[in-house]
mmCIF file of C-alpha atoms in Angstrom:
data_model
loop_
_atom_site.group_PDB
_atom_site.id
_atom_site.type_symbol
_atom_site.label_atom_id
_atom_site.label_comp_id
_atom_site.label_asym_id
_atom_site.label_seq_id
_atom_site.Cartn_x
_atom_site.Cartn_y
_atom_site.Cartn_z
ATOM 1 C CA MET A 1 0.000 0.000 0.000
ATOM 2 C CA THR A 2 1.160 3.509 -0.746
ATOM 3 C CA SER A 3 1.411 4.905 2.754
ATOM 4 C CA PRO A 4 -0.390 8.173 3.492
ATOM 5 C CA THR A 5 2.178 10.940 3.742
ATOM 6 C CA ASP A 6 2.285 14.147 5.715
ATOM 7 C CA PRO A 7 3.534 16.838 3.299
ATOM 8 C CA ASP A 8 5.329 18.560 6.195
ATOM 9 C CA GLN A 9 7.337 15.406 6.849
ATOM 10 C CA VAL A 10 8.135 14.427 3.241
ATOM 11 C CA PRO A 11 10.507 16.772 1.420
ATOM 12 C CA LEU A 12 9.708 17.996 -2.049
ATOM 13 C CA SER A 13 11.427 16.149 -4.861
ATOM 14 C CA PRO A 14 14.506 18.077 -6.075
ATOM 15 C CA ALA A 15 12.836 19.361 -9.248
ATOM 16 C CA ALA A 16 9.737 20.497 -7.363
ATOM 17 C CA ALA A 17 11.936 22.317 -4.846
ATOM 18 C CA GLN A 18 13.637 24.220 -7.681
ATOM 19 C CA LEU A 19 10.313 25.218 -9.230
ATOM 20 C CA SER A 20 8.896 26.224 -5.841
ATOM 21 C CA ALA A 21 11.892 28.469 -5.112
ATOM 22 C CA ALA A 22 11.664 30.172 -8.514
ATOM 23 C CA LEU A 23 7.936 30.783 -8.101
ATOM 24 C CA GLN A 24 8.198 32.161 -4.583
ATOM 25 C CA ALA A 25 10.870 34.623 -5.674
ATOM 26 C CA ARG A 26 8.236 36.081 -8.021
ATOM 27 C CA ALA A 27 5.436 36.105 -5.443
ATOM 28 C CA GLU A 28 4.866 39.837 -5.270
ATOM 29 C CA ARG A 29 1.124 39.255 -5.518
ATOM 30 C CA ALA A 30 -1.172 36.532 -4.302
ATOM 31 C CA THR A 31 -1.898 35.395 -7.863
ATOM 32 C CA VAL A 32 0.821 34.361 -10.303
ATOM 33 C CA SER A 33 -0.107 34.340 -13.993
ATOM 34 C CA ARG A 34 0.556 31.560 -16.495
ATOM 35 C CA ALA A 35 3.254 33.680 -18.146
ATOM 36 C CA THR A 36 5.105 34.091 -14.841
ATOM 37 C CA LEU A 37 4.642 30.410 -14.054
ATOM 38 C CA MET A 38 6.217 29.418 -17.375
ATOM 39 C CA GLU A 39 9.047 31.898 -16.839
ATOM 40 C CA ALA A 40 9.806 30.338 -13.449
ATOM 41 C CA PHE A 41 9.673 26.843 -14.971
ATOM 42 C CA ARG A 42 12.123 27.749 -17.745
ATOM 43 C CA GLU A 43 14.508 29.423 -15.301
ATOM 44 C CA ALA A 44 14.424 26.687 -12.670
ATOM 45 C CA LEU A 45 14.496 23.668 -14.999
ATOM 46 C CA PRO A 46 15.557 24.762 -18.490
ATOM 47 C CA GLY A 47 16.169 21.220 -19.717
ATOM 48 C CA ALA A 48 12.789 19.921 -18.598
ATOM 49 C CA ALA A 49 10.980 23.044 -19.829
ATOM 50 C CA SER A 50 12.287 22.542 -23.358
ATOM 51 C CA GLY A 51 11.858 18.767 -23.454
ATOM 52 C CA ASP A 52 9.225 16.711 -25.229
ATOM 53 C CA ASN A 53 7.380 16.027 -21.960
ATOM 54 C CA ALA A 54 7.464 19.611 -20.664
ATOM 55 C CA ARG A 55 3.700 19.833 -20.122
ATOM 56 C CA SER A 56 3.496 16.563 -18.189
ATOM 57 C CA THR A 57 6.568 17.475 -16.172
ATOM 58 C CA LEU A 58 5.148 20.855 -15.168
ATOM 59 C CA ALA A 59 1.754 19.369 -14.264
ATOM 60 C CA THR A 60 3.407 16.716 -12.075
ATOM 61 C CA LEU A 61 5.511 19.300 -10.242
ATOM 62 C CA LEU A 62 2.609 21.726 -9.763
ATOM 63 C CA TYR A 63 0.476 19.084 -8.080
ATOM 64 C CA GLU A 64 3.358 18.091 -5.815
ATOM 65 C CA VAL A 65 4.084 21.659 -4.678
ATOM 66 C CA ALA A 66 0.364 22.321 -4.192
ATOM 67 C CA GLU A 67 0.047 19.212 -2.002
ATOM 68 C CA HIS A 68 2.650 20.742 0.312
ATOM 69 C CA GLY A 69 0.502 23.863 0.662
ATOM 70 C CA ILE A 70 3.129 26.137 -0.876
ATOM 71 C CA PHE A 71 0.578 27.463 -3.352
ATOM 72 C CA GLY A 72 -2.954 26.712 -4.460
ATOM 73 C CA LEU A 73 -4.323 25.487 -7.779
ATOM 74 C CA PRO A 74 -7.623 26.719 -9.272
ATOM 75 C CA THR A 75 -10.733 24.858 -8.188
ATOM 76 C CA SER A 76 -12.751 25.961 -11.210
ATOM 77 C CA ARG A 77 -12.296 23.953 -14.428
ATOM 78 C CA ALA A 78 -12.654 27.201 -16.381
ATOM 79 C CA LYS A 79 -9.278 28.325 -15.016
ATOM 80 C CA TRP A 80 -7.434 25.393 -16.625
ATOM 81 C CA ASP A 81 -6.506 25.116 -20.285
ATOM 82 C CA ALA A 82 -7.657 22.398 -22.685
ATOM 83 C CA GLY A 83 -4.260 20.701 -23.054
ATOM 84 C CA HIS A 84 -3.349 17.163 -21.972
ATOM 85 C CA PRO A 85 -2.601 17.183 -19.169
ATOM 86 C CA ALA A 86 -4.310 20.469 -18.354
ATOM 87 C CA LEU A 87 -2.328 23.355 -16.897
ATOM 88 C CA PRO A 88 -3.711 26.168 -14.713
ATOM 89 C CA GLU A 89 -4.086 29.697 -16.022
ATOM 90 C CA GLN A 90 -2.778 30.959 -12.688
ATOM 91 C CA VAL A 91 -1.691 29.790 -9.234
ATOM 92 C CA ARG A 92 -2.209 31.346 -5.816
ATOM 93 C CA ILE A 93 0.760 31.996 -3.536
ATOM 94 C CA PRO A 94 0.471 33.325 0.035
ATOM 95 C CA THR A 95 1.124 37.043 0.024
ATOM 96 C CA VAL A 96 4.485 38.316 1.219
ATOM 97 C CA PRO A 97 4.190 40.001 4.650
ATOM 98 C CA PRO A 98 4.252 43.814 4.613
ATOM 99 C CA ALA A 99 7.652 45.460 4.226
ATOM 100 C CA ASN A 100 7.609 46.756 7.791
ATOM 101 C CA HIS A 101 7.836 43.154 8.967
ATOM 102 C CA ALA A 102 11.223 42.782 7.294
ATOM 103 C CA THR A 103 14.657 43.290 8.792
ATOM 104 C CA PRO A 104 16.068 46.661 7.629
ATOM 105 C CA ARG A 105 18.598 45.903 4.892
ATOM 106 C CA GLN A 106 20.662 49.038 5.427
ATOM 107 C CA HIS A 107 21.912 47.704 8.775
ATOM 108 C CA VAL A 108 23.337 44.526 7.251
ATOM 109 C CA SER A 109 26.680 44.121 5.504
ATOM 110 C CA TRP A 110 26.102 41.133 3.259
ATOM 111 C CA ARG A 111 28.966 38.907 2.181
ATOM 112 C CA PRO A 112 29.836 38.959 -1.571
ATOM 113 C CA GLU A 113 27.960 35.665 -2.060
ATOM 114 C CA LEU A 114 24.802 37.455 -0.895
ATOM 115 C CA ASN A 115 25.068 40.758 -2.760
ATOM 116 C CA TRP A 116 21.660 40.059 -4.291
ATOM 117 C CA ALA A 117 20.110 40.418 -0.818
ATOM 118 C CA TYR A 118 20.560 44.227 -0.863
ATOM 119 C CA ASP A 119 17.815 44.490 -3.485
ATOM 120 C CA ALA A 120 15.678 41.540 -2.385
ATOM 121 C CA ARG A 121 12.356 41.840 -0.619
ATOM 122 C CA LEU A 122 12.897 39.782 2.516
ATOM 123 C CA THR A 123 10.497 38.817 5.253
ATOM 124 C CA ALA A 124 11.762 38.884 8.823
ATOM 125 C CA SER A 125 12.094 35.099 8.794
ATOM 126 C CA GLN A 126 13.998 35.099 5.504
ATOM 127 C CA ALA A 127 16.325 37.816 6.751
ATOM 128 C CA GLU A 128 17.047 35.832 9.912
ATOM 129 C CA ASP A 129 17.892 32.701 7.913
ATOM 130 C CA LEU A 130 20.026 34.694 5.498
ATOM 131 C CA LEU A 131 21.915 36.299 8.379
ATOM 132 C CA ALA A 132 22.829 32.824 9.620
ATOM 133 C CA CYS A 133 24.195 32.000 6.166
ATOM 134 C CA ASN A 134 25.982 35.336 6.096
ATOM 135 C CA ARG A 135 27.764 34.488 9.348
ATOM 136 C CA TRP A 136 28.763 31.108 7.941
ATOM 137 C CA PHE A 137 30.239 32.711 4.805
ATOM 138 C CA ARG A 138 32.126 35.175 7.032
ATOM 139 C CA ASP A 139 33.462 32.615 9.490
ATOM 140 C CA THR A 140 34.589 30.119 6.841
ATOM 141 C CA HIS A 141 36.025 32.588 4.327
ATOM 142 C CA ASN A 142 39.654 32.029 5.335
ATOM 143 C CA HIS A 143 39.202 28.410 6.414
ATOM 144 C CA PRO A 144 38.947 26.167 3.326
ATOM 145 C CA SER A 145 38.717 23.055 5.482
ATOM 146 C CA ARG A 146 35.434 24.330 6.918
ATOM 147 C CA ARG A 147 34.030 24.477 3.401
ATOM 148 C CA THR A 148 34.725 20.822 2.726
ATOM 149 C CA PRO A 149 31.381 19.512 1.390
ATOM 150 C CA LEU A 150 28.969 18.091 3.939
ATOM 151 C CA SER A 151 25.585 16.495 3.403
ATOM 152 C CA LEU A 152 22.530 18.761 3.551
ATOM 153 C CA ARG A 153 21.451 17.967 7.108
ATOM 154 C CA GLU A 154 24.992 18.059 8.472
ATOM 155 C CA ARG A 155 25.540 21.518 6.956
ATOM 156 C CA SER A 156 22.097 22.622 8.121
ATOM 157 C CA TYR A 157 22.952 21.722 11.702
ATOM 158 C CA GLU A 158 26.258 23.567 11.452
ATOM 159 C CA ILE A 159 24.640 26.783 10.194
ATOM 160 C CA PHE A 160 21.291 26.800 12.014
ATOM 161 C CA ARG A 161 21.781 24.294 14.844
ATOM 162 C CA TYR A 162 18.773 22.535 13.355
ATOM 163 C CA GLU A 163 19.394 19.705 10.925
ATOM 164 C CA LYS A 164 16.139 20.075 8.932
ATOM 165 C CA ARG A 165 16.176 23.832 8.338
ATOM 166 C CA LEU A 166 17.750 23.615 4.884
ATOM 167 C CA ASP A 167 15.167 21.002 3.873
ATOM 168 C CA THR A 168 12.595 23.786 4.156
ATOM 169 C CA LEU A 169 14.674 26.647 2.806
ATOM 170 C CA VAL A 170 15.635 24.984 -0.487
ATOM 171 C CA THR A 171 11.973 25.101 -1.555
ATOM 172 C CA GLY A 172 11.663 28.841 -0.898
ATOM 173 C CA ALA A 173 12.615 32.160 -2.438
ATOM 174 C CA LEU A 174 16.105 32.251 -0.894
ATOM 175 C CA PHE A 175 17.134 29.429 -3.236
ATOM 176 C CA ALA A 176 15.570 30.849 -6.397
ATOM 177 C CA PRO A 177 17.851 31.032 -9.463
ATOM 178 C CA GLY A 178 20.505 33.710 -8.978
ATOM 179 C CA ARG A 179 20.314 33.490 -5.193
ATOM 180 C CA LEU A 180 21.635 30.917 -2.728
ATOM 181 C CA THR A 181 22.823 27.553 -4.058
ATOM 182 C CA LEU A 182 23.789 24.313 -2.383
ATOM 183 C CA GLU A 183 27.201 24.626 -4.030
ATOM 184 C CA GLN A 184 27.839 27.961 -2.282
ATOM 185 C CA LEU A 185 27.081 26.332 1.053
ATOM 186 C CA ALA A 186 29.320 23.395 0.132
ATOM 187 C CA THR A 187 26.500 20.931 0.641
ATOM 188 C CA TYR A 188 24.539 18.354 -1.325
ATOM 189 C CA ARG A 189 21.455 16.200 -1.042
ATOM 190 C CA GLU A 190 22.290 12.673 0.053
ATOM 191 C CA PRO A 191 19.768 10.427 -1.700
ATOM 192 C CA PRO A 192 18.443 7.513 0.369
ATOM 193 C CA PRO A 193 19.938 4.117 -0.511
ATOM 194 C CA LEU A 194 18.293 2.051 -3.230
ATOM 195 C CA ALA A 195 18.010 -1.569 -2.129
ATOM 196 C CA HIS A 196 18.533 -3.770 -5.170
ATOM 197 C CA HIS A 197 19.401 -7.279 -6.276
ATOM 198 C CA ARG A 198 21.259 -8.334 -9.397
ATOM 199 C CA LEU A 199 19.423 -10.945 -11.440
ATOM 200 C CA GLY A 200 21.422 -11.184 -14.647
ATOM 201 C CA ASP A 201 23.110 -9.304 -17.464
ATOM 202 C CA GLY A 202 20.025 -7.565 -18.814
ATOM 203 C CA ASP A 203 19.879 -3.821 -19.434
ATOM 204 C CA THR A 204 16.578 -3.206 -17.604
ATOM 205 C CA LEU A 205 15.989 -2.283 -13.966
ATOM 206 C CA LEU A 206 12.603 -3.189 -12.467
ATOM 207 C CA VAL A 207 11.649 -1.033 -9.462
ATOM 208 C CA VAL A 208 8.866 -2.286 -7.184
ATOM 209 C CA GLU A 209 7.131 0.030 -4.725
ATOM 210 C CA ASN A 210 6.266 -2.291 -1.836
ATOM 211 C CA SER A 211 8.407 -4.843 -0.010
ATOM 212 C CA ASP A 212 6.290 -8.001 -0.312
ATOM 213 C CA THR A 213 5.742 -7.611 -4.050
ATOM 214 C CA TYR A 214 9.432 -6.819 -4.460
ATOM 215 C CA ALA A 215 10.341 -10.095 -2.742
ATOM 216 C CA THR A 216 7.796 -12.037 -4.804
ATOM 217 C CA LEU A 217 9.033 -10.682 -8.130
ATOM 218 C CA ARG A 218 12.685 -11.100 -7.137
ATOM 219 C CA ASN A 219 12.138 -14.772 -6.369
ATOM 220 C CA LEU A 220 10.076 -15.418 -9.498
ATOM 221 C CA LEU A 221 12.631 -13.747 -11.752
ATOM 222 C CA LYS A 222 15.709 -15.454 -10.307
ATOM 223 C CA PRO A 223 15.554 -18.540 -12.556
ATOM 224 C CA SER A 224 14.976 -16.543 -15.762
ATOM 225 C CA SER A 225 15.079 -12.756 -15.672
ATOM 226 C CA GLY A 226 15.329 -12.044 -19.410
ATOM 227 C CA ARG A 227 16.166 -8.383 -20.010
ATOM 228 C CA ILE A 228 15.848 -7.526 -16.313
ATOM 229 C CA GLY A 229 19.370 -7.175 -14.973
ATOM 230 C CA TYR A 230 18.397 -5.714 -11.582
ATOM 231 C CA ILE A 231 15.320 -5.500 -9.386
ATOM 232 C CA ALA A 232 15.071 -2.713 -6.790
ATOM 233 C CA PHE A 233 12.838 -1.916 -3.807
ATOM 234 C CA GLY A 234 11.408 1.577 -4.324
ATOM 235 C CA SER A 235 10.196 2.033 -0.727
ATOM 236 C CA GLY A 236 7.364 4.420 -1.566
ATOM 237 C CA ARG A 237 8.292 8.085 -1.950
ATOM 238 C CA ALA A 238 11.940 7.377 -1.142
ATOM 239 C CA PHE A 239 12.358 6.402 -4.798
ATOM 240 C CA GLU A 240 11.823 10.012 -5.892
ATOM 241 C CA ALA A 241 15.310 10.736 -4.515
ATOM 242 C CA SER A 242 16.948 7.285 -4.485
ATOM 243 C CA VAL A 243 16.485 7.091 -8.271
ATOM 244 C CA GLU A 244 19.784 9.021 -8.474
ATOM 245 C CA ASN A 245 21.620 5.923 -7.255
ATOM 246 C CA ILE A 246 20.745 4.083 -10.458
ATOM 247 C CA THR A 247 23.668 5.893 -12.062
ATOM 248 C CA GLU A 248 25.896 3.510 -10.067
ATOM 249 C CA LEU A 249 24.403 0.394 -11.683
ATOM 250 C CA PRO A 250 26.321 -0.610 -14.831
ATOM 251 C CA GLY A 251 24.618 -1.205 -18.153
ATOM 252 C CA ILE A 252 21.126 0.065 -17.279
ATOM 253 C CA ARG A 253 19.398 1.433 -20.387
ATOM 254 C CA ARG A 254 15.783 1.121 -19.263
ATOM 255 C CA ILE A 255 13.938 1.671 -15.961
ATOM 256 C CA VAL A 256 10.474 0.176 -15.437
ATOM 257 C CA TYR A 257 8.317 0.629 -12.352
ATOM 258 C CA TYR A 258 5.459 -1.228 -10.698
ATOM 259 C CA GLY A 259 3.506 0.238 -7.790
ATOM 260 C CA ASP A 260 0.041 0.713 -6.370
ATOM 261 C CA LEU A 261 -2.512 2.147 -8.734
ATOM 262 C CA ASP A 262 -3.669 5.139 -6.752
ATOM 263 C CA ALA A 263 -2.835 8.838 -6.907
ATOM 264 C CA GLU A 264 0.370 8.676 -4.881
ATOM 265 C CA GLY A 265 1.459 5.372 -6.394
ATOM 266 C CA ILE A 266 1.347 6.852 -9.905
ATOM 267 C CA ALA A 267 2.854 10.196 -8.919
ATOM 268 C CA ILE A 268 5.953 8.611 -7.352
ATOM 269 C CA PRO A 269 7.473 7.194 -10.571
ATOM 270 C CA ALA A 270 6.495 10.314 -12.531
ATOM 271 C CA ARG A 271 8.388 12.502 -10.028
ATOM 272 C CA ALA A 272 11.300 10.065 -9.924
ATOM 273 C CA SER A 273 11.511 10.195 -13.708
ATOM 274 C CA ILE A 274 11.876 13.992 -13.631
ATOM 275 C CA ASN A 275 14.636 13.770 -11.028
ATOM 276 C CA GLY A 276 16.374 10.939 -12.870
ATOM 277 C CA ALA A 277 16.428 12.897 -16.116
ATOM 278 C CA GLN A 278 18.471 15.603 -14.394
ATOM 279 C CA HIS A 279 21.105 12.947 -13.718
ATOM 280 C CA GLY A 280 21.170 11.606 -17.260
ATOM 281 C CA LEU A 281 18.974 8.573 -16.590
ATOM 282 C CA PRO A 282 16.381 7.164 -19.008
ATOM 283 C CA PRO A 283 12.711 7.857 -18.203
ATOM 284 C CA VAL A 284 10.943 5.732 -15.615
ATOM 285 C CA GLU A 285 8.383 3.706 -17.583
ATOM 286 C CA PRO A 286 5.377 1.748 -16.303
ATOM 287 C CA ALA A 287 5.692 -2.034 -16.188
ATOM 288 C CA ALA A 288 2.739 -2.348 -18.556
ATOM 289 C CA GLY A 289 2.131 -6.092 -18.190
ATOM 290 C CA LEU A 290 1.999 -5.905 -14.410
ATOM 291 C CA TYR A 291 -0.348 -2.912 -14.401
ATOM 292 C CA ARG A 292 -2.599 -4.610 -16.936
ATOM 293 C CA LEU A 293 -2.817 -7.636 -14.664
ATOM 294 C CA LEU A 294 -3.463 -5.398 -11.655
ATOM 295 C CA LEU A 295 -6.328 -3.541 -13.320
ATOM 296 C CA ALA A 296 -8.094 -6.839 -13.942
ATOM 297 C CA HIS A 297 -8.655 -7.159 -10.174
ATOM 298 C CA GLU A 298 -11.575 -5.718 -8.257
ATOM 299 C CA PRO A 299 -10.579 -2.343 -6.785
ATOM 300 C CA THR A 300 -10.852 -1.327 -3.156
ATOM 301 C CA GLY A 301 -11.851 2.029 -1.689
ATOM 302 C CA GLY A 302 -9.554 5.013 -2.019
ATOM 303 C CA ASP A 303 -9.551 8.790 -2.337
ATOM 304 C CA ILE A 304 -11.714 10.483 -4.955
ATOM 305 C CA ILE A 305 -9.427 12.390 -7.315
ATOM 306 C CA ASP A 306 -10.511 15.420 -9.327
ATOM 307 C CA SER A 307 -10.894 14.598 -13.038
ATOM 308 C CA THR A 308 -8.289 17.147 -14.178
ATOM 309 C CA LYS A 309 -5.694 15.800 -11.771
ATOM 310 C CA ALA A 310 -6.622 12.202 -12.629
ATOM 311 C CA HIS A 311 -5.955 12.879 -16.321
ATOM 312 C CA GLY A 312 -2.531 14.254 -15.421
ATOM 313 C CA LEU A 313 -1.697 11.229 -13.286
ATOM 314 C CA ALA A 314 -2.953 8.681 -15.803
ATOM 315 C CA ALA A 315 -0.815 10.239 -18.537
ATOM 316 C CA TRP A 316 2.199 8.363 -17.107
ATOM 317 C CA LEU A 317 0.577 4.997 -17.857
ATOM 318 C CA PRO A 318 0.426 3.284 -21.284
ATOM 319 C CA GLU A 319 -2.318 4.702 -23.483
ATOM 320 C CA GLY A 320 -4.351 1.503 -23.318
ATOM 321 C CA LEU A 321 -4.592 1.697 -19.515
ATOM 322 C CA ARG A 322 -5.219 5.414 -19.043
ATOM 323 C CA GLN A 323 -9.002 5.343 -19.346
ATOM 324 C CA ALA A 324 -9.391 2.554 -16.778
ATOM 325 C CA ALA A 325 -6.957 4.258 -14.397
ATOM 326 C CA HIS A 326 -8.764 7.600 -14.761
ATOM 327 C CA ALA A 327 -12.091 5.942 -14.010
ATOM 328 C CA ALA A 328 -10.689 4.271 -10.894
ATOM 329 C CA LEU A 329 -9.161 7.488 -9.572
ATOM 330 C CA THR A 330 -12.242 9.633 -10.121
ATOM 331 C CA ASN A 331 -14.517 6.967 -8.621
ATOM 332 C CA GLY A 332 -12.490 6.772 -5.413
ATOM 333 C CA GLN A 333 -11.010 3.357 -6.154
ATOM 334 C CA ARG A 334 -7.486 2.014 -5.830
ATOM 335 C CA HIS A 335 -5.607 -1.142 -6.782
ATOM 336 C CA ALA A 336 -2.936 -2.363 -4.339
ATOM 337 C CA GLN A 337 -0.092 -4.135 -6.124
ATOM 338 C CA GLU A 338 -0.275 -6.962 -3.566
ATOM 339 C CA ALA A 339 -3.412 -8.121 -5.421
ATOM 340 C CA THR A 340 -1.048 -9.615 -8.006
ATOM 341 C CA ASN A 341 0.303 -12.222 -5.612
ATOM 342 C CA ARG A 342 2.895 -14.951 -6.093
ATOM 343 C CA ARG A 343 0.310 -17.553 -7.082
ATOM 344 C CA GLU A 344 -1.144 -15.405 -9.849
ATOM 345 C CA LEU A 345 2.208 -14.167 -11.138
ATOM 346 C CA SER A 346 3.505 -17.745 -11.279
ATOM 347 C CA ALA A 347 0.536 -18.788 -13.426
ATOM 348 C CA GLU A 348 0.522 -15.723 -15.712
ATOM 349 C CA PRO A 349 3.661 -15.429 -17.869
ATOM 350 C CA ASP A 350 2.490 -12.404 -19.866
ATOM 351 C CA TRP A 351 3.613 -9.831 -17.270
ATOM 352 C CA ARG A 352 7.250 -10.663 -18.050
ATOM 353 C CA TRP A 353 6.937 -8.650 -21.305
#
């Protein structure tokens, strides 16, 4: 089962964090137009914005950022375009607090790395966080050893005495293009490990969302794995970041994914695919045979998904499965991948594509 997630506890995927930061840097009003949204997208993720799947990529990221409450999407269908998947004509971002709530800039001597801050509109909270970074730049300037790269949470603790502060800041306006970068702070995201098992010499990696189904497929594929060289345990949303570790597996030319058929289960591989592309990986594709088998089962109860969002989610699936997936999502139904158990998979060879 795709576990329910608390958006405050699950960090944004790297691409969504970049888009969020670029958007918030432009949040001078509560409503951001389509033109500004596209400008932020092109600036934050130029490769994705010019790619063949730009529309699907942007839709996926917008829903993710909206789920974290960073901005709101229109509730009226009239405020979405007619494309596939649909994109909003505007988004709503919480208004920036009045200027008199900000720390006076004239009393601060910013380090050269933060020269942009003299002209930036900063809230009191942003100014406080930036001052902590300013002190770090000052104190480490003549001490190269103190700028030896550390992981994100280790550097966050060093600067803020709170290991999760940078997790929040990287999604905000302070990390918009042209402002703070992880490289300046000599830090990096440490992706979670990707548990995997080598099956053969094939060029395909099969990623499975849940642990029991992972074990079942690993055991069934051991005698004859065909093109599948590796099988990996996605571990739910962890795969959105752990996908980066696939670069360490030799000879992988194709990545296929099998997870629950519900809103989160479909969104996970779509987000992982966007992140993987930034690391030179092939797209994350659906394991069509397994999903086809899964959709043949009776669904169970789930969340009712808005039709516009359901179309965007279903776009990741093969064309022949999109209609059935859309119907399930909008009718409040879900398909847990555990429905395709060892007995059924042993008797049905077609899923091995």
